[in-house]
mmCIF file of C-alpha atoms in Angstrom:
data_model
loop_
_atom_site.group_PDB
_atom_site.id
_atom_site.type_symbol
_atom_site.label_atom_id
_atom_site.label_comp_id
_atom_site.label_asym_id
_atom_site.label_seq_id
_atom_site.Cartn_x
_atom_site.Cartn_y
_atom_site.Cartn_z
ATOM 1 C CA MET A 1 55.941 35.022 -61.778
ATOM 2 C CA SER A 2 56.117 31.723 -63.631
ATOM 3 C CA LEU A 3 52.919 30.252 -65.007
ATOM 4 C CA SER A 4 53.899 26.819 -63.747
ATOM 5 C CA VAL A 5 51.570 25.811 -60.915
ATOM 6 C CA ARG A 6 52.314 23.100 -58.343
ATOM 7 C CA VAL A 7 49.723 20.701 -56.963
ATOM 8 C CA ILE A 8 50.318 19.679 -53.339
ATOM 9 C CA PRO A 9 48.402 17.050 -51.371
ATOM 10 C CA CYS A 10 48.285 17.755 -47.638
ATOM 11 C CA LEU A 11 48.404 15.094 -44.965
ATOM 12 C CA ASP A 12 46.985 16.304 -41.645
ATOM 13 C CA VAL A 13 48.452 13.842 -39.163
ATOM 14 C CA ALA A 14 47.317 13.085 -35.606
ATOM 15 C CA GLU A 15 48.659 10.199 -33.528
ATOM 16 C CA GLY A 16 50.349 8.724 -36.584
ATOM 17 C CA ARG A 17 47.223 8.671 -38.794
ATOM 18 C CA VAL A 18 45.936 11.022 -41.489
ATOM 19 C CA VAL A 19 42.792 12.862 -40.345
ATOM 20 C CA LYS A 20 40.343 15.295 -41.925
ATOM 21 C CA GLY A 21 37.553 17.550 -40.659
ATOM 22 C CA VAL A 22 35.459 20.563 -41.676
ATOM 23 C CA ASN A 23 36.556 24.018 -40.506
ATOM 24 C CA PHE A 24 39.201 22.149 -38.461
ATOM 25 C CA LEU A 25 36.566 20.297 -36.373
ATOM 26 C CA ASN A 26 35.239 16.711 -36.110
ATOM 27 C CA LEU A 27 38.442 15.009 -37.235
ATOM 28 C CA ARG A 28 38.028 11.557 -38.771
ATOM 29 C CA ASP A 29 40.514 8.930 -39.924
ATOM 30 C CA ALA A 30 41.635 9.156 -43.555
ATOM 31 C CA GLY A 31 44.402 6.533 -43.732
ATOM 32 C CA ASP A 32 48.062 5.708 -43.273
ATOM 33 C CA PRO A 33 50.390 8.657 -43.975
ATOM 34 C CA ILE A 34 53.211 6.619 -45.492
ATOM 35 C CA GLU A 35 50.905 4.713 -47.849
ATOM 36 C CA LEU A 36 49.176 7.939 -48.883
ATOM 37 C CA ALA A 37 52.496 9.746 -49.401
ATOM 38 C CA ALA A 38 53.751 6.942 -51.669
ATOM 39 C CA LYS A 39 50.474 6.952 -53.606
ATOM 40 C CA TYR A 40 50.530 10.723 -54.153
ATOM 41 C CA TYR A 41 54.150 10.593 -55.285
ATOM 42 C CA THR A 42 53.219 7.933 -57.878
ATOM 43 C CA ASP A 43 50.143 9.962 -58.873
ATOM 44 C CA GLY A 44 52.302 12.965 -59.811
ATOM 45 C CA ALA A 45 52.191 15.276 -56.790
ATOM 46 C CA ASP A 46 54.745 18.094 -57.097
ATOM 47 C CA GLU A 47 55.320 18.316 -53.363
ATOM 48 C CA LEU A 48 53.836 16.911 -50.190
ATOM 49 C CA THR A 49 52.868 18.725 -46.997
ATOM 50 C CA PHE A 50 52.660 16.990 -43.624
ATOM 51 C CA LEU A 51 50.909 18.874 -40.821
ATOM 52 C CA ASP A 52 50.946 17.520 -37.293
ATOM 53 C CA VAL A 53 47.563 18.844 -36.194
ATOM 54 C CA LYS A 54 47.866 17.715 -32.596
ATOM 55 C CA ALA A 55 51.502 18.579 -32.123
ATOM 56 C CA THR A 56 52.440 17.773 -28.563
ATOM 57 C CA VAL A 57 55.769 16.920 -27.024
ATOM 58 C CA ASP A 58 54.948 13.214 -26.630
ATOM 59 C CA ASN A 59 54.027 13.079 -30.317
ATOM 60 C CA ARG A 60 57.347 14.501 -31.513
ATOM 61 C CA SER A 61 59.273 11.240 -31.859
ATOM 62 C CA THR A 62 56.396 9.675 -33.793
ATOM 63 C CA MET A 63 56.487 12.601 -36.195
ATOM 64 C CA TYR A 64 60.248 12.356 -36.830
ATOM 65 C CA ASP A 65 59.907 8.627 -37.550
ATOM 66 C CA LEU A 66 57.001 9.308 -39.903
ATOM 67 C CA VAL A 67 58.941 12.009 -41.738
ATOM 68 C CA THR A 68 61.901 9.656 -42.223
ATOM 69 C CA ALA A 69 59.688 6.785 -43.403
ATOM 70 C CA CYS A 70 57.875 9.146 -45.750
ATOM 71 C CA ALA A 71 61.050 10.742 -47.152
ATOM 72 C CA GLU A 72 62.358 7.276 -48.034
ATOM 73 C CA LYS A 73 59.309 6.668 -50.245
ATOM 74 C CA ILE A 74 59.048 9.971 -52.107
ATOM 75 C CA PHE A 75 61.462 12.030 -54.199
ATOM 76 C CA ILE A 76 59.659 15.358 -54.204
ATOM 77 C CA PRO A 77 59.935 18.222 -51.698
ATOM 78 C CA LEU A 78 58.405 17.457 -48.307
ATOM 79 C CA THR A 79 57.179 20.275 -46.049
ATOM 80 C CA VAL A 80 56.467 19.498 -42.398
ATOM 81 C CA GLY A 81 54.579 21.681 -39.932
ATOM 82 C CA GLY A 82 53.132 21.529 -36.453
ATOM 83 C CA GLY A 83 54.841 21.846 -33.094
ATOM 84 C CA ILE A 84 57.888 23.753 -34.308
ATOM 85 C CA ARG A 85 58.815 25.962 -31.374
ATOM 86 C CA GLU A 86 62.556 26.470 -31.729
ATOM 87 C CA VAL A 87 65.332 26.346 -34.300
ATOM 88 C CA ASP A 88 66.501 22.932 -33.085
ATOM 89 C CA ASP A 89 63.094 21.460 -34.002
ATOM 90 C CA VAL A 90 63.747 22.593 -37.573
ATOM 91 C CA ALA A 91 67.222 21.036 -37.572
ATOM 92 C CA LYS A 92 65.726 17.729 -36.394
ATOM 93 C CA LEU A 93 62.989 17.760 -39.033
ATOM 94 C CA LEU A 94 65.459 18.558 -41.816
ATOM 95 C CA GLY A 95 67.682 15.788 -40.462
ATOM 96 C CA ALA A 96 64.713 13.392 -40.554
ATOM 97 C CA GLY A 97 64.167 14.133 -44.250
ATOM 98 C CA ALA A 98 62.007 17.258 -44.508
ATOM 99 C CA ASP A 99 62.955 19.844 -47.174
ATOM 100 C CA LYS A 100 60.963 22.745 -45.736
ATOM 101 C CA VAL A 101 59.156 23.575 -42.513
ATOM 102 C CA SER A 102 55.810 25.259 -42.088
ATOM 103 C CA VAL A 103 55.555 27.593 -39.087
ATOM 104 C CA GLY A 104 52.293 29.150 -37.878
ATOM 105 C CA SER A 105 51.360 29.769 -34.238
ATOM 106 C CA ALA A 106 54.973 29.680 -33.002
ATOM 107 C CA GLY A 107 55.912 32.540 -35.337
ATOM 108 C CA ILE A 108 53.027 34.643 -34.013
ATOM 109 C CA ALA A 109 54.120 34.002 -30.421
ATOM 110 C CA ASN A 110 57.801 34.583 -31.246
ATOM 111 C CA PRO A 111 58.466 36.438 -34.529
ATOM 112 C CA HIS A 112 62.215 36.275 -33.827
ATOM 113 C CA LEU A 113 62.000 32.507 -34.444
ATOM 114 C CA LEU A 114 61.189 33.181 -38.115
ATOM 115 C CA SER A 115 64.317 35.244 -38.729
ATOM 116 C CA GLU A 116 66.384 32.683 -36.815
ATOM 117 C CA ILE A 117 65.147 29.867 -39.080
ATOM 118 C CA ALA A 118 65.665 31.902 -42.265
ATOM 119 C CA ASN A 119 69.149 32.997 -41.213
ATOM 120 C CA ARG A 120 70.299 29.535 -40.212
ATOM 121 C CA PHE A 121 68.762 27.398 -42.960
ATOM 122 C CA GLY A 122 67.880 29.856 -45.755
ATOM 123 C CA ASN A 123 64.584 31.484 -46.770
ATOM 124 C CA GLN A 124 63.696 28.559 -49.038
ATOM 125 C CA VAL A 125 63.231 26.346 -45.945
ATOM 126 C CA LEU A 126 60.734 28.690 -44.219
ATOM 127 C CA VAL A 127 57.063 28.380 -45.174
ATOM 128 C CA ILE A 128 54.731 30.630 -43.188
ATOM 129 C CA SER A 129 51.473 28.866 -42.375
ATOM 130 C CA LEU A 130 48.620 31.362 -42.239
ATOM 131 C CA ASP A 131 45.138 30.351 -41.106
ATOM 132 C CA LEU A 132 43.136 33.388 -42.179
ATOM 133 C CA LYS A 133 39.534 34.293 -41.505
ATOM 134 C CA ARG A 134 37.272 37.036 -42.776
ATOM 135 C CA SER A 135 36.835 39.821 -40.239
ATOM 136 C CA ALA A 136 35.122 43.200 -40.157
ATOM 137 C CA ASN A 137 37.576 44.349 -37.487
ATOM 138 C CA THR A 138 40.667 44.600 -39.711
ATOM 139 C CA ASP A 139 41.630 47.008 -42.490
ATOM 140 C CA SER A 140 42.260 44.193 -44.958
ATOM 141 C CA GLY A 141 39.069 42.300 -44.057
ATOM 142 C CA PHE A 142 41.082 39.252 -42.953
ATOM 143 C CA VAL A 143 42.406 38.352 -39.523
ATOM 144 C CA VAL A 144 45.141 35.867 -38.548
ATOM 145 C CA THR A 145 44.076 32.957 -36.336
ATOM 146 C CA SER A 146 46.308 30.654 -34.316
ATOM 147 C CA HIS A 147 46.170 27.148 -32.823
ATOM 148 C CA GLY A 148 44.719 25.560 -35.948
ATOM 149 C CA GLY A 149 42.108 28.251 -36.455
ATOM 150 C CA ARG A 150 40.702 28.006 -32.935
ATOM 151 C CA GLU A 151 41.939 31.371 -31.640
ATOM 152 C CA GLU A 152 41.579 34.747 -33.309
ATOM 153 C CA THR A 153 44.553 37.084 -32.913
ATOM 154 C CA GLN A 154 44.585 40.883 -33.135
ATOM 155 C CA LEU A 155 46.718 40.684 -36.285
ATOM 156 C CA ASP A 156 45.534 42.065 -39.599
ATOM 157 C CA ALA A 157 46.419 39.376 -42.157
ATOM 158 C CA ILE A 158 48.128 41.717 -44.608
ATOM 159 C CA ASP A 159 50.154 43.502 -41.902
ATOM 160 C CA TRP A 160 51.350 40.178 -40.506
ATOM 161 C CA ILE A 161 52.224 38.783 -43.946
ATOM 162 C CA ASN A 162 54.324 41.881 -44.675
ATOM 163 C CA ARG A 163 56.108 41.341 -41.371
ATOM 164 C CA THR A 164 56.825 37.648 -42.066
ATOM 165 C CA ILE A 165 58.284 38.552 -45.462
ATOM 166 C CA GLU A 166 60.604 41.070 -43.775
ATOM 167 C CA LEU A 167 61.616 38.344 -41.297
ATOM 168 C CA GLY A 168 62.647 35.958 -44.093
ATOM 169 C CA ALA A 169 59.616 33.982 -45.273
ATOM 170 C CA GLY A 170 60.369 31.968 -48.408
ATOM 171 C CA GLU A 171 56.787 30.971 -49.131
ATOM 172 C CA LEU A 172 53.287 31.668 -47.797
ATOM 173 C CA LEU A 173 50.770 28.895 -47.167
ATOM 174 C CA ILE A 174 47.461 30.723 -46.901
ATOM 175 C CA ASN A 175 44.549 28.675 -45.644
ATOM 176 C CA SER A 176 41.015 30.012 -45.516
ATOM 177 C CA ILE A 177 39.413 28.916 -42.242
ATOM 178 C CA ASP A 178 36.019 29.911 -43.644
ATOM 179 C CA ALA A 179 36.418 27.685 -46.702
ATOM 180 C CA ASP A 180 38.372 24.830 -45.072
ATOM 181 C CA GLY A 181 36.712 21.476 -45.723
ATOM 182 C CA THR A 182 33.570 23.051 -47.234
ATOM 183 C CA ARG A 183 34.469 22.134 -50.859
ATOM 184 C CA ALA A 184 32.871 25.373 -52.018
ATOM 185 C CA GLY A 185 36.027 26.578 -53.824
ATOM 186 C CA PHE A 186 39.051 28.603 -52.744
ATOM 187 C CA ASP A 187 38.701 32.085 -51.274
ATOM 188 C CA THR A 188 39.952 33.863 -54.390
ATOM 189 C CA GLN A 189 39.518 37.325 -52.854
ATOM 190 C CA MET A 190 41.862 36.335 -50.050
ATOM 191 C CA ILE A 191 44.432 34.994 -52.521
ATOM 192 C CA GLN A 192 44.228 38.209 -54.582
ATOM 193 C CA ALA A 193 44.658 40.391 -51.478
ATOM 194 C CA VAL A 194 47.845 38.527 -50.534
ATOM 195 C CA ARG A 195 49.153 38.450 -54.108
ATOM 196 C CA GLN A 196 48.960 42.256 -54.307
ATOM 197 C CA ILE A 197 51.518 42.658 -51.523
ATOM 198 C CA ALA A 198 53.663 39.517 -51.789
ATOM 199 C CA GLN A 199 56.418 38.840 -54.297
ATOM 200 C CA ILE A 200 57.194 35.400 -52.855
ATOM 201 C CA PRO A 201 55.318 32.210 -53.813
ATOM 202 C CA ILE A 202 51.808 31.676 -52.454
ATOM 203 C CA ILE A 203 50.308 28.256 -51.724
ATOM 204 C CA ALA A 204 46.498 28.418 -51.627
ATOM 205 C CA SER A 205 44.622 26.107 -49.268
ATOM 206 C CA GLY A 206 41.080 25.593 -48.026
ATOM 207 C CA GLY A 207 37.944 24.908 -50.029
ATOM 208 C CA ALA A 208 38.939 22.622 -52.914
ATOM 209 C CA GLY A 209 35.860 20.727 -54.076
ATOM 210 C CA LYS A 210 36.359 19.993 -57.760
ATOM 211 C CA ALA A 211 39.139 20.017 -60.336
ATOM 212 C CA SER A 212 37.950 23.316 -61.858
ATOM 213 C CA ASP A 213 38.597 25.069 -58.521
ATOM 214 C CA PHE A 214 42.354 24.744 -59.164
ATOM 215 C CA PRO A 215 42.664 27.132 -62.146
ATOM 216 C CA GLU A 216 40.484 29.654 -60.282
ATOM 217 C CA ALA A 217 43.005 29.709 -57.421
ATOM 218 C CA ALA A 218 45.862 30.045 -59.925
ATOM 219 C CA ALA A 219 44.083 32.927 -61.687
ATOM 220 C CA ALA A 220 43.763 34.693 -58.325
ATOM 221 C CA GLY A 221 47.545 34.513 -57.911
ATOM 222 C CA ALA A 222 48.425 31.153 -56.333
ATOM 223 C CA ASN A 223 51.739 29.579 -57.398
ATOM 224 C CA ALA A 224 50.811 26.282 -55.787
ATOM 225 C CA ILE A 225 47.524 24.739 -54.703
ATOM 226 C CA LEU A 226 47.091 22.482 -51.718
ATOM 227 C CA ALA A 227 44.194 20.113 -51.010
ATOM 228 C CA ALA A 228 43.455 17.219 -48.682
ATOM 229 C CA SER A 229 39.991 15.594 -48.495
ATOM 230 C CA ILE A 230 39.272 15.489 -52.219
ATOM 231 C CA PHE A 231 42.546 13.652 -52.851
ATOM 232 C CA HIS A 232 42.175 11.299 -49.856
ATOM 233 C CA GLU A 233 38.686 10.267 -50.918
ATOM 234 C CA GLY A 234 39.478 10.118 -54.618
ATOM 235 C CA SER A 235 36.732 12.548 -55.679
ATOM 236 C CA VAL A 236 39.450 14.490 -57.547
ATOM 237 C CA SER A 237 42.787 13.034 -58.630
ATOM 238 C CA ILE A 238 46.049 14.921 -58.959
ATOM 239 C CA SER A 239 46.028 14.290 -62.708
ATOM 240 C CA GLU A 240 42.496 15.746 -63.004
ATOM 241 C CA ALA A 241 43.562 18.869 -61.108
ATOM 242 C CA LYS A 242 46.585 19.239 -63.408
ATOM 243 C CA ALA A 243 44.465 18.644 -66.520
ATOM 244 C CA GLN A 244 42.168 21.524 -65.531
ATOM 245 C CA LEU A 245 45.165 23.783 -64.918
ATOM 246 C CA LYS A 246 46.574 22.906 -68.343
ATOM 247 C CA LEU A 247 43.203 23.570 -70.002
ATOM 248 C CA ALA A 248 43.269 27.043 -68.450
ATOM 249 C CA GLY A 249 46.743 27.700 -69.871
ATOM 250 C CA TYR A 250 48.923 26.950 -66.850
ATOM 251 C CA GLU A 251 52.000 24.787 -67.029
ATOM 252 C CA THR A 252 52.265 21.907 -64.586
ATOM 253 C CA ARG A 253 55.229 19.729 -63.820
#
């Protein structure tokens, strides 16, 4: 594993605007996605992630237009997730300017979709979005949730991650539902548990509150670190996050 760690701002988009909540609830407006994307690119983001948090059929065309407008402004990898239900959705998003797609609930409902995407477009395109929650009912202590954290599945997080890797996952985006939006720091135990079984890159998400949280996530095994609110509100800048990583001995781009 390389010691170079990526810093990734996340834009949660609903009805064409960036939104943010706590534990996925009480969403509030956080700005224009294209303006924010351009700003983060200038600020030194390594990649950008766009998640359509209210992905519905009538919202699809808006999302494709947004992806195209965004891709014209930035020259770093763009990952798009939300509402991907079939392989053709992936083709359209890649055609609109996305570099990778993030698949969560649809992969749980139809695991075959994951292997279809990986086989058609390559593993590097497939990011598995995992909204994980602590649970006493699973062997690993973590359960997979679906529908943006609103529904608990019967899937043990580690079992499901192993399965997605077999199906062709190129990267794992692991988001702690418990830590999401709390700013109390990343769930480092969760990151460590996934790192022990996964050889592919891990993106840690959920809980960023200050710049010093970033090296802690990297030390737990994250190859990339994703955050939203702290960047949108300016309480932590991308350069501050990278400075803390460098101080701790990690390379950044």
